[in-house]
PDB file of C-alpha atoms and ligand atoms in Angstrom:
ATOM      1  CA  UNK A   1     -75.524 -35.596  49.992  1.00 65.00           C
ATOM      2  CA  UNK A   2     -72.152 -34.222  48.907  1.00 88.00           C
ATOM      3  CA  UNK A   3     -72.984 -34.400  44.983  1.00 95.00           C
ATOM      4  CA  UNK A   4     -76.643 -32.822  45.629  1.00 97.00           C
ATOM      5  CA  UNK A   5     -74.403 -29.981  47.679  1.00 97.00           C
ATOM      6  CA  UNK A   6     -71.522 -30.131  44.808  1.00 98.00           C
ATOM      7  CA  UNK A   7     -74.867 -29.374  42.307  1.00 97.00           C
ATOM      8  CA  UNK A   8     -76.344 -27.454  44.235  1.00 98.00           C
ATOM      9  CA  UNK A   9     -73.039 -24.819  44.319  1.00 98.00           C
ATOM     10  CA  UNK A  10     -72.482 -25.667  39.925  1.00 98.00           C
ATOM     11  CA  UNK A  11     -76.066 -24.703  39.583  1.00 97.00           C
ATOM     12  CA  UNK A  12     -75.351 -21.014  41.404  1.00 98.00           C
ATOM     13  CA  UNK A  13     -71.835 -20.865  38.961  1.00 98.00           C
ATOM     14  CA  UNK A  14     -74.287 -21.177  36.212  1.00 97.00           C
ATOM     15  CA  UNK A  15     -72.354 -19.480  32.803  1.00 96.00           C
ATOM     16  CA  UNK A  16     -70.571 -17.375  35.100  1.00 98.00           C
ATOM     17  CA  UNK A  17     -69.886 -13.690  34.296  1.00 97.00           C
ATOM     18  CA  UNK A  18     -68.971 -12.300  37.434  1.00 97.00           C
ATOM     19  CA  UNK A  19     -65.417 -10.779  36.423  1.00 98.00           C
ATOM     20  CA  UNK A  20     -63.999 -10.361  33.503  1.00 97.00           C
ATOM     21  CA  UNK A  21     -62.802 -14.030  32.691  1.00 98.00           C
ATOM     22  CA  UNK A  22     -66.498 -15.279  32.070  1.00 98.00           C
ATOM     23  CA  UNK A  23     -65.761 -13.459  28.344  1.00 97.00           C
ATOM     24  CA  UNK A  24     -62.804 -14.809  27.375  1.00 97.00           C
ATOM     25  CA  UNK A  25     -62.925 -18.816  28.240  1.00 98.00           C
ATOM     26  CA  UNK A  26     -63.567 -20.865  26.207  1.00 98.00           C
ATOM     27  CA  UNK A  27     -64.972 -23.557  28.731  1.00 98.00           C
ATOM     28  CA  UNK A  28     -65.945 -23.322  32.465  1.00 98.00           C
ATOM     29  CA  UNK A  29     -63.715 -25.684  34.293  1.00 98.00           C
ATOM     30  CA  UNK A  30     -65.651 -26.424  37.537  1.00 98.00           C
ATOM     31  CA  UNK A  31     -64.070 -29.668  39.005  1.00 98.00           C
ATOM     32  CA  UNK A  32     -64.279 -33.492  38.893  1.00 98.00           C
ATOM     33  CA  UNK A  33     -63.908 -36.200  41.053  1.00 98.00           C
ATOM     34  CA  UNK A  34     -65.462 -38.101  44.055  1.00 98.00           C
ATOM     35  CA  UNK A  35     -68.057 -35.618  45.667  1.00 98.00           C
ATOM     36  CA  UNK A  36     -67.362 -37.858  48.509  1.00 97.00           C
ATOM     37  CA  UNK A  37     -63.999 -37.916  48.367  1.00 98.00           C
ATOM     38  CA  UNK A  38     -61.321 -38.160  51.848  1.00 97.00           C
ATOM     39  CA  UNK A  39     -58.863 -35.964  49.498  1.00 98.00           C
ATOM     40  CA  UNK A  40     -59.227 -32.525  48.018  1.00 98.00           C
ATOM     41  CA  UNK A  41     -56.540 -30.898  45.174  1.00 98.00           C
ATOM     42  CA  UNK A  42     -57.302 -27.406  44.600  1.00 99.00           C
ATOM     43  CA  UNK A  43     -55.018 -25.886  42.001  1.00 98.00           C
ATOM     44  CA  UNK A  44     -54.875 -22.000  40.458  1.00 98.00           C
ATOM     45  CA  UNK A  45     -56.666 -21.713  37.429  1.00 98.00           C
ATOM     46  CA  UNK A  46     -57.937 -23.574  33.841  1.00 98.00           C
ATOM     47  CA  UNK A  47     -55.156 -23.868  31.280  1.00 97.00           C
ATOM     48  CA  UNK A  48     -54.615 -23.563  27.921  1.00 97.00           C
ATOM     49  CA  UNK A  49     -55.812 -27.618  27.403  1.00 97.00           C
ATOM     50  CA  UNK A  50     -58.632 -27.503  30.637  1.00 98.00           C
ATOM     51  CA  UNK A  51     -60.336 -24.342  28.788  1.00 98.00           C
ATOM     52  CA  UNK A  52     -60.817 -26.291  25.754  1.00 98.00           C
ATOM     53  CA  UNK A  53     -61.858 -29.443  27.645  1.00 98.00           C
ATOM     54  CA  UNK A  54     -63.563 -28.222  30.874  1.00 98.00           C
ATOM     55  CA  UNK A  55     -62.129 -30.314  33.348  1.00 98.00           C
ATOM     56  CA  UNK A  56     -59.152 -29.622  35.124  1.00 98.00           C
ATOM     57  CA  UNK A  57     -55.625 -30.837  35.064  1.00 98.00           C
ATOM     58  CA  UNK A  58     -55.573 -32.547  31.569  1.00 97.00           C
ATOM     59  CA  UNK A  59     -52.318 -30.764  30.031  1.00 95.00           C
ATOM     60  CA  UNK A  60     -48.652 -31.784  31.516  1.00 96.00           C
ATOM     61  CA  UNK A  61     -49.338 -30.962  35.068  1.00 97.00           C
ATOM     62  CA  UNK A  62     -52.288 -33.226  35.250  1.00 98.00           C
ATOM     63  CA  UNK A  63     -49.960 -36.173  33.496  1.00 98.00           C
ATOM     64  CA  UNK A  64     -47.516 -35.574  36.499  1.00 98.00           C
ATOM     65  CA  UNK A  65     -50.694 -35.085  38.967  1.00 98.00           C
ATOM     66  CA  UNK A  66     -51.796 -38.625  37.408  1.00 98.00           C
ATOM     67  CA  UNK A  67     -48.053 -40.131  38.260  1.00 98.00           C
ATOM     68  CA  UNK A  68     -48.176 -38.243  41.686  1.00 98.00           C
ATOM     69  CA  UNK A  69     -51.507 -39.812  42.718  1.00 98.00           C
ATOM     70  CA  UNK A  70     -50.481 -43.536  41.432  1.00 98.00           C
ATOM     71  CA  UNK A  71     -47.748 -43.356  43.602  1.00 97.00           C
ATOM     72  CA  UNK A  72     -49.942 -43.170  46.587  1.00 97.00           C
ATOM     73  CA  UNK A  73     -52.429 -45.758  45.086  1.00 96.00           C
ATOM     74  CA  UNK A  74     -55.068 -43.363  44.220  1.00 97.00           C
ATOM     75  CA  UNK A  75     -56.453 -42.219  41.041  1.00 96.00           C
ATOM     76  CA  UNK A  76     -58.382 -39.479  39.923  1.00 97.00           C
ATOM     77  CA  UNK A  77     -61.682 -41.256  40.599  1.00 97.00           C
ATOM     78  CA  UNK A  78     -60.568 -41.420  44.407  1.00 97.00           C
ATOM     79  CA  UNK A  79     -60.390 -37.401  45.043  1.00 98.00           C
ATOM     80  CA  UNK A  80     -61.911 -34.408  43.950  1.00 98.00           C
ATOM     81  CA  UNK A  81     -59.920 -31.699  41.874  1.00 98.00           C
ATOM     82  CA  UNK A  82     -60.766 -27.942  41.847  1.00 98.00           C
ATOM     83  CA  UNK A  83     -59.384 -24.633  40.835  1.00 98.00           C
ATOM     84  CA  UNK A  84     -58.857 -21.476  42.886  1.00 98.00           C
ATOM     85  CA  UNK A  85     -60.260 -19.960  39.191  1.00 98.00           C
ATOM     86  CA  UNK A  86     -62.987 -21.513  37.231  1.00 98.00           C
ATOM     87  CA  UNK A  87     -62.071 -19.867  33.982  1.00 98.00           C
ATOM     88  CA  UNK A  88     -58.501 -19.895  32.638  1.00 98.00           C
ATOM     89  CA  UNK A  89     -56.605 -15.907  32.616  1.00 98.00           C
ATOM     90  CA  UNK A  90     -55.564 -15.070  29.266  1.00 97.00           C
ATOM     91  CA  UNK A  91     -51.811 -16.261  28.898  1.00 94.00           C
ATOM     92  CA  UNK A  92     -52.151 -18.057  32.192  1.00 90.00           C
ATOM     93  CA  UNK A  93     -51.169 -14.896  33.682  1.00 97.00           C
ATOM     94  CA  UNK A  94     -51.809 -15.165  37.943  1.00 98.00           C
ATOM     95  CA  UNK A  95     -55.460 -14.566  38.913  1.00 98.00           C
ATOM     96  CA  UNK A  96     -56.529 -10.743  40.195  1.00 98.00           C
ATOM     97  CA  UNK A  97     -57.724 -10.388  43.727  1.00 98.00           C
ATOM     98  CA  UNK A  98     -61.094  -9.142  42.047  1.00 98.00           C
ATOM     99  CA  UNK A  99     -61.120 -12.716  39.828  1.00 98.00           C
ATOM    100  CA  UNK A 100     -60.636 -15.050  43.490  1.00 98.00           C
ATOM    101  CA  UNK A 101     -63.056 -12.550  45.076  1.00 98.00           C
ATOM    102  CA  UNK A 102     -65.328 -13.360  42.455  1.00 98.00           C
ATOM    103  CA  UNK A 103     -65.328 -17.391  42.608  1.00 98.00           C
ATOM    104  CA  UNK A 104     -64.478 -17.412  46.323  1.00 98.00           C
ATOM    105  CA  UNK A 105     -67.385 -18.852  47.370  1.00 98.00           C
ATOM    106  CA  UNK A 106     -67.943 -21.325  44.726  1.00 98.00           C
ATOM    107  CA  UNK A 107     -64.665 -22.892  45.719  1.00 98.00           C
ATOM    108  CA  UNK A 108     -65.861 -22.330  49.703  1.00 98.00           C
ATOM    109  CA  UNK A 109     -68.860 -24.059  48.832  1.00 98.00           C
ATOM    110  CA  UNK A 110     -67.333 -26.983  46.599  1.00 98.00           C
ATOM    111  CA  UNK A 111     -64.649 -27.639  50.337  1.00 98.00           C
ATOM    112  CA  UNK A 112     -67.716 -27.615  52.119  1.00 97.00           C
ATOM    113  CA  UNK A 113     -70.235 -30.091  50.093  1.00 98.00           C
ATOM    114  CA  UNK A 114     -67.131 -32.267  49.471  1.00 98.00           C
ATOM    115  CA  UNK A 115     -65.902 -31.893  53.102  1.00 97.00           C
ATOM    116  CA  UNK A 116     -62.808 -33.809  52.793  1.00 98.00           C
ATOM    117  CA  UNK A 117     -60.304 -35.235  55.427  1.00 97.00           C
ATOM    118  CA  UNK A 118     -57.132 -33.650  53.792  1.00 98.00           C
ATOM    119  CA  UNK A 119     -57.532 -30.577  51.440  1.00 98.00           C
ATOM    120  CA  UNK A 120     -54.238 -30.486  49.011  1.00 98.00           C
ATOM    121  CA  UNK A 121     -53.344 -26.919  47.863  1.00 98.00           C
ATOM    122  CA  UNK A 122     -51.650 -27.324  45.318  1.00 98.00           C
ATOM    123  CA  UNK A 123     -48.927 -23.513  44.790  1.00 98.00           C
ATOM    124  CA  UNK A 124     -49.103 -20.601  46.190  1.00 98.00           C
ATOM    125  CA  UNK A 125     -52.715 -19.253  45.163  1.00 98.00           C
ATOM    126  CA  UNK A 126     -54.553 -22.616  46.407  1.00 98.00           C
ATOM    127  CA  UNK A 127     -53.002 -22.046  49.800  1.00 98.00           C
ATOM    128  CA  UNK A 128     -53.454 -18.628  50.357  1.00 98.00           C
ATOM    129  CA  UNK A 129     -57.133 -19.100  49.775  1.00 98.00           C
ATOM    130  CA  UNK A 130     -57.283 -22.046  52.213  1.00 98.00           C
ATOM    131  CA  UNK A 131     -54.756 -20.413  54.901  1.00 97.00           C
ATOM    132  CA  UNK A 132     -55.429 -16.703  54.457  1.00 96.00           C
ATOM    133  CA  UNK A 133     -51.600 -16.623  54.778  1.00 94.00           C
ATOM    134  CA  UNK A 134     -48.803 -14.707  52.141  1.00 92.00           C
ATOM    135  CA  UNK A 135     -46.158 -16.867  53.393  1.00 96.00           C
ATOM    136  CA  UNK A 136     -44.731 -19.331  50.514  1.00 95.00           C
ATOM    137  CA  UNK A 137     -45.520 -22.471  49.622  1.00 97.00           C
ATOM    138  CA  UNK A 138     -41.415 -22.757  49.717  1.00 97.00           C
ATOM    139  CA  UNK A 139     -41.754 -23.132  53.595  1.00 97.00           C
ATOM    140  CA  UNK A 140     -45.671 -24.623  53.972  1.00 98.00           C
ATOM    141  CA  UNK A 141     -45.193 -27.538  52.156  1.00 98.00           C
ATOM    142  CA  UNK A 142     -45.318 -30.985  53.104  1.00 98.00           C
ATOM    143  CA  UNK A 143     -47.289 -31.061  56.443  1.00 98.00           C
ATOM    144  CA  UNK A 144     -50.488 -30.788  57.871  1.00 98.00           C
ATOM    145  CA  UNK A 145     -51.609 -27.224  58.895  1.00 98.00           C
ATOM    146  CA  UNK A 146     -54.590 -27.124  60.827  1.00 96.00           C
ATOM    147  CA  UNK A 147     -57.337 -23.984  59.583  1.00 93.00           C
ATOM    148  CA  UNK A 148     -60.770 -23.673  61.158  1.00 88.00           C
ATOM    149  CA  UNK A 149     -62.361 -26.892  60.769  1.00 90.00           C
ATOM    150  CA  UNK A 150     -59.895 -28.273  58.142  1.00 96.00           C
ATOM    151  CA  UNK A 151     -56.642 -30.033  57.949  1.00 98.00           C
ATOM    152  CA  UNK A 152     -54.374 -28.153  54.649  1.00 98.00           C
ATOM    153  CA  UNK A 153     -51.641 -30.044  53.334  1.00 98.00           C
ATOM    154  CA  UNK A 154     -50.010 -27.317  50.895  1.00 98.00           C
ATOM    155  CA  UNK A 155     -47.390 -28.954  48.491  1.00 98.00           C
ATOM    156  CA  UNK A 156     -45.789 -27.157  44.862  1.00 98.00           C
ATOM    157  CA  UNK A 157     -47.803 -26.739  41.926  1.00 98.00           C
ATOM    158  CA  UNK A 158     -47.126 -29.852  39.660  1.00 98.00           C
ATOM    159  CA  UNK A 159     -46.691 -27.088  36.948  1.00 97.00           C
ATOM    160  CA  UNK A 160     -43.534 -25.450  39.143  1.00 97.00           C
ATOM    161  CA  UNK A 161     -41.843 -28.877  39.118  1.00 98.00           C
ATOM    162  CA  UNK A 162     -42.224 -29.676  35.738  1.00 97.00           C
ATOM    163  CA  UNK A 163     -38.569 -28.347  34.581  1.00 95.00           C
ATOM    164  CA  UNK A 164     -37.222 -29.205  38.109  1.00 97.00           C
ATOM    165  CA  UNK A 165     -35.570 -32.286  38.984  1.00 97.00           C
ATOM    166  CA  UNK A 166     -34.901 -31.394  42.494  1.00 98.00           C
ATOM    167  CA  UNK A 167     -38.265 -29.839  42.949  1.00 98.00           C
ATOM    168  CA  UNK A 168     -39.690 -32.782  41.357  1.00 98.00           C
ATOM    169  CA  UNK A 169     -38.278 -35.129  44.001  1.00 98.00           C
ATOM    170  CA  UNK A 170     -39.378 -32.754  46.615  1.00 98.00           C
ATOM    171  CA  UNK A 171     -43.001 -32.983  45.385  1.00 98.00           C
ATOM    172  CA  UNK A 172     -42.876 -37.143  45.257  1.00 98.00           C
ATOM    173  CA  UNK A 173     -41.524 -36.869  48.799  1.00 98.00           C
ATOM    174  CA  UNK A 174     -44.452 -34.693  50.226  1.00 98.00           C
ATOM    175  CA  UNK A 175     -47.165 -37.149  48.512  1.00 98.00           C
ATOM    176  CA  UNK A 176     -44.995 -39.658  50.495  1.00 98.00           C
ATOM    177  CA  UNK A 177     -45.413 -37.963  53.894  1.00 98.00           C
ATOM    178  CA  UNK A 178     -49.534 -37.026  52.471  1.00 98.00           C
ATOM    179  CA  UNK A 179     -50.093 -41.022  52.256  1.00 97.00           C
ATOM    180  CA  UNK A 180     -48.550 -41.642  55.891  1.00 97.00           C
ATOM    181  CA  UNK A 181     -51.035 -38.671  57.112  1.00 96.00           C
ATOM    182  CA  UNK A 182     -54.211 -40.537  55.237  1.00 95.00           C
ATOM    183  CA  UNK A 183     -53.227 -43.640  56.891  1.00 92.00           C
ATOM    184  CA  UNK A 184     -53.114 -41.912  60.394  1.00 85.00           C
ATOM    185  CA  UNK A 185     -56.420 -40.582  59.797  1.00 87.00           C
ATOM    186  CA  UNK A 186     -57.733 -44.075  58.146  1.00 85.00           C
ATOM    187  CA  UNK A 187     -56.582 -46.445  61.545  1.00 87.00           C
ATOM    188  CA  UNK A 188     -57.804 -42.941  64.018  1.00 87.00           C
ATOM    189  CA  UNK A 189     -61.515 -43.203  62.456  1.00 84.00           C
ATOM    190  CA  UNK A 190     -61.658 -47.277  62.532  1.00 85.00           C
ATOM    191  CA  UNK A 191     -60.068 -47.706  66.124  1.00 78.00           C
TER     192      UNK A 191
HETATM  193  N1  LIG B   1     -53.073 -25.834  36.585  1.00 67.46           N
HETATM  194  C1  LIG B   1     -54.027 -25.630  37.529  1.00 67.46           C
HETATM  195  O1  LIG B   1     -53.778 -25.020  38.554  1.00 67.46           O
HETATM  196  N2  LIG B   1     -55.235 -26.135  37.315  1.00 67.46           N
HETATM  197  C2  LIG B   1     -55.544 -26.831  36.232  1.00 67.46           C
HETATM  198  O2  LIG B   1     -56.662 -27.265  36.121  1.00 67.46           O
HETATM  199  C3  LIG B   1     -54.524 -27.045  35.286  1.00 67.46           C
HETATM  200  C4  LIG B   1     -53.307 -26.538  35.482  1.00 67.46           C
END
């Protein structure tokens, strides 16, 4: 059900040229993962390395993403990752409120058909679109926050801890408290 849904919402993104990114990728970088997954990562926007390849997280963030989801036992095959942006900003400036306006509700549609138990935002940009809030990710991070109908967990952008030790550590930590959170959920549904 979830992939047909996940299809049916890459079939309406089509070669996207909705705003003014659609003519400067190079590649569209829709998602990838489990359309069934329990956990969602939404990041900001295609990279330098995800424009070229078209899926998303593949440059240094996604190596730390990798190391972040290995230490909770999970792998990229376990989740699904997606991007506030489907096409990368030139310079990897921030997106424009026209550019999330634009792929809104692709992104909407892609939380929906995957329907996950936990929804990762992953900076500032991810959570704002889940939250509708401007406060910062400095004091969302690392706990559940309850939207309509979904359960956020907004942490730092691997990208914003990759020079940061400290930063770094806190990062590790939240995926710490986000595996206690999935096992709550886990033992709720079984018992
Ligand atoms: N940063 C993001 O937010 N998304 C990617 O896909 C890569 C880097």
């Amino acid at each position: 059900m979830s992939r047909e849904a996940l299809d049916t919402v890459a079939d309406a993104v089509g070669e996207c040229r909705r705003c003014a990114l659609g003519s400067t990728r190079d590649k569209l970088v829709f998602g990838s993962g489990d359309p069934d997954a329990r956990l969602m990562l939404i990041g900001e926007a295609p990279g330098r390395s995800e424009d070229r390849v078209g899926r998303p997280f593949v440059g240094a963030a996604g190596k730390l993403l990798d190391e972040l989801l290995a230490s909770i036992g999970l792998d990229r095959a376990d989740v699904y990752i997606a991007n506030v942006l489907k096409c990368r900003p030139p310079g990897n400036r921030d997106p424009r409120p026209e550019e999330i306006e634009a792929c809104a509700p692709f992104l909407q549609g892609q939380v929906d058909a995957v329907d996950p138990a936990i929804v990762v935002t992953l900076g500032n940009f991810a959570t704002r679109f889940m939250l509708g809030t401007r406060e910062p990710i400095g004091r969302l991070r690392g706990r559940i926050i309850e939207a309509p109908g979904r359960r956020v967990f907004p942490v730092f952008h691997p990208a914003a801890v990759l020079y940061s030790r400290q930063k770094r550590d806190v990062l590790f930590d939240d995926f710490e408290r986000l595996r206690v959170e999935l096992g709550i959920l886990a033992s709720a549904r079984r018992g």
